[in-house]
Coordinates of C-alpha atoms in Angstrom, one line a residue:
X1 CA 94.0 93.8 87.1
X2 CA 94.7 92.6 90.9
X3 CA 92.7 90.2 91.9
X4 CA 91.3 90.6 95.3
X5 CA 92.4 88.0 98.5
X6 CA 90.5 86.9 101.4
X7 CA 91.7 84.9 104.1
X8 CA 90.3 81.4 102.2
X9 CA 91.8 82.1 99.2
X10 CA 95.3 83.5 100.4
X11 CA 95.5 80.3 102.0
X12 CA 94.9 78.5 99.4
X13 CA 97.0 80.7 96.7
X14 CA 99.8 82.0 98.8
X15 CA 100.5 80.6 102.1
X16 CA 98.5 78.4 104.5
X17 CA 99.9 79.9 107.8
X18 CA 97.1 77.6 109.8
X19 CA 98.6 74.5 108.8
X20 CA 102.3 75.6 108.7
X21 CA 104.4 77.9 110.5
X22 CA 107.2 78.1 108.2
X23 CA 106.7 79.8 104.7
X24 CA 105.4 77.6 102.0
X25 CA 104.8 79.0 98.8
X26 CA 101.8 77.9 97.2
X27 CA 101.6 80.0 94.3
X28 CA 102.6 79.1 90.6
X29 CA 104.1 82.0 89.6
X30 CA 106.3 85.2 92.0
X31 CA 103.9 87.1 93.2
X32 CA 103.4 90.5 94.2
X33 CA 101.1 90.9 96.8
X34 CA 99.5 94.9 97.7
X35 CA 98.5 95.4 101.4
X36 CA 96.5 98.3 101.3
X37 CA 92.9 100.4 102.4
X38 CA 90.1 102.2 100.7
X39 CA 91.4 105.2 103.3
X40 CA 95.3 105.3 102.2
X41 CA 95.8 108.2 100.1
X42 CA 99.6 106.6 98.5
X43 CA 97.5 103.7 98.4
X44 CA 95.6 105.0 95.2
X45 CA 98.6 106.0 93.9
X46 CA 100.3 102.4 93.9
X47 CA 97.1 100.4 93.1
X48 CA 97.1 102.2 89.2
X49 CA 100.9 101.3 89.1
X50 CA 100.7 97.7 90.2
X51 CA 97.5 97.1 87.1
X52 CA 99.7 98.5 84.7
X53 CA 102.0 96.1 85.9
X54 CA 100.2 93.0 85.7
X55 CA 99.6 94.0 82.5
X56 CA 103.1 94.2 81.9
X57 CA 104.3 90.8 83.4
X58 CA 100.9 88.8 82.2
X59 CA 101.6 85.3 82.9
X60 CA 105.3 85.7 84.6
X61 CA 104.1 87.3 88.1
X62 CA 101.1 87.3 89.6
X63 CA 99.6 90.4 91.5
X64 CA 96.8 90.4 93.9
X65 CA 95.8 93.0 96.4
X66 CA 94.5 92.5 100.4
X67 CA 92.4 95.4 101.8
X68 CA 94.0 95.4 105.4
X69 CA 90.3 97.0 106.5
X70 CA 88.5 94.2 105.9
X71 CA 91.4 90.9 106.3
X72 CA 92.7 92.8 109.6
X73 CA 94.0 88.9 110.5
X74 CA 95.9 88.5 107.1
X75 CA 97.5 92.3 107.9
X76 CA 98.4 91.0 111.2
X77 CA 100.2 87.7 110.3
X78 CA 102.3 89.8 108.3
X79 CA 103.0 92.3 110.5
X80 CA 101.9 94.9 108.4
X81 CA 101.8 98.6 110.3
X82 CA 101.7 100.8 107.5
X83 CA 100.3 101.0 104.0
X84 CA 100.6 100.7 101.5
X85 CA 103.1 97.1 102.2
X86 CA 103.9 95.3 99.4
X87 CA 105.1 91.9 100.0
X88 CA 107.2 90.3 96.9
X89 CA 107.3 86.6 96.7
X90 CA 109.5 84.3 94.8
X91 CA 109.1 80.9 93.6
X92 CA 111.7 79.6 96.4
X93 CA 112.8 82.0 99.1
X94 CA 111.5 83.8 101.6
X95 CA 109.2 86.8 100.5
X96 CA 110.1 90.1 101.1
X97 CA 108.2 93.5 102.3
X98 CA 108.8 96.8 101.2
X99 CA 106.7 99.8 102.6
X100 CA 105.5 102.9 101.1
X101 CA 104.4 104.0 97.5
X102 CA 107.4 102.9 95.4
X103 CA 108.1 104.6 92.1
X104 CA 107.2 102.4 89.2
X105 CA 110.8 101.7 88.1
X106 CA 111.7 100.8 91.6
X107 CA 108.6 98.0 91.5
X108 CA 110.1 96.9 88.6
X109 CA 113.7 96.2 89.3
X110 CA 112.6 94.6 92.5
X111 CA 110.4 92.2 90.7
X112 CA 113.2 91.8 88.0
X113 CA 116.0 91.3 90.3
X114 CA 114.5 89.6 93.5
X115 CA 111.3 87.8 91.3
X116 CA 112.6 86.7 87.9
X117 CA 116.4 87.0 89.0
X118 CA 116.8 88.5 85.2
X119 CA 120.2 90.1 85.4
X120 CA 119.6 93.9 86.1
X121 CA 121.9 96.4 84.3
X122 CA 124.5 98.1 86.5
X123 CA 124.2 101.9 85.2
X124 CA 127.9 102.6 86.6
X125 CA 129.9 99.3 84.9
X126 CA 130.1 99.9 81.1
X127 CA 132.9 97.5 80.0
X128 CA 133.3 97.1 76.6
X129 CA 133.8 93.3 76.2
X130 CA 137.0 93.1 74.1
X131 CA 135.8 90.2 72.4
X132 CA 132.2 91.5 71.0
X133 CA 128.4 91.4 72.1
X134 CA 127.9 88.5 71.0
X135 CA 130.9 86.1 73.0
X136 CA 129.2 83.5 75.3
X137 CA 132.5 83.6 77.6
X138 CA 131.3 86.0 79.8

């Protein structure tokens, strides 16, 4: 499951924006982060998604959720003008914000690619390696 922010604890887990003005990750693991309301119809529709998964990435992402309606100051230091916003952070660049109810498979190959930076397959490149699956020289 998501666990639920508030401003004391995103500023202790994620980013304390009262003490610094540049990003700062303080967060052990990437981190997905679901800007949403109790309102937001696509909003129920993502929030299923993103506990399936946590499930799925246990212990190599983390995934917490902020309900803009009651952090309205957390929803404004980020900007955020429509929900559901995810923001995706990494271990050590700048996070990223994608809006809207994203597919499943489009969650995950963002949080493969841009989180983990595990090497996504390219559906339109299928070069046979002339030397076998198994040569390192690649």
């Amino acid at each position: 499951m998501s666990e639920n922010l508030n401003k004391n604890t995103f500023l202790e887990k994620i980013f304390n924006y009262e003490k610094s003005k540049d990003w700062k990750f303080n967060g052990e693991l990437p981190t997905v982060i679901d800007f949403w309301a109790p309102w937001c119809g696509p909003c129920r529709i993502v929030g299923p998604v993103l506990d399936e998964l946590s499930n799925e990435y246990k212990g190599k992402v983390n995934f917490y959720k902020v309900n803009t309606e009651e952090e309205q100051e957390l929803a404004s230091v980020f900007g955020i003008q429509s929900i559901p916003s995810l923001l995706f952070v990494p271990m050590d660049r700048q996070p990223m914000m994608a809006v809207g109810a994203l597919p499943k498979d489009t969650l995950k190959s963002i949080i493969d690619k841009d989180l983990l930076s595990l090497p996504v397959p390219d559906e339109h490149e299928h070069h046979h390696h002339e030397h076998g699956d198994n040569c390192q020289h690649c």
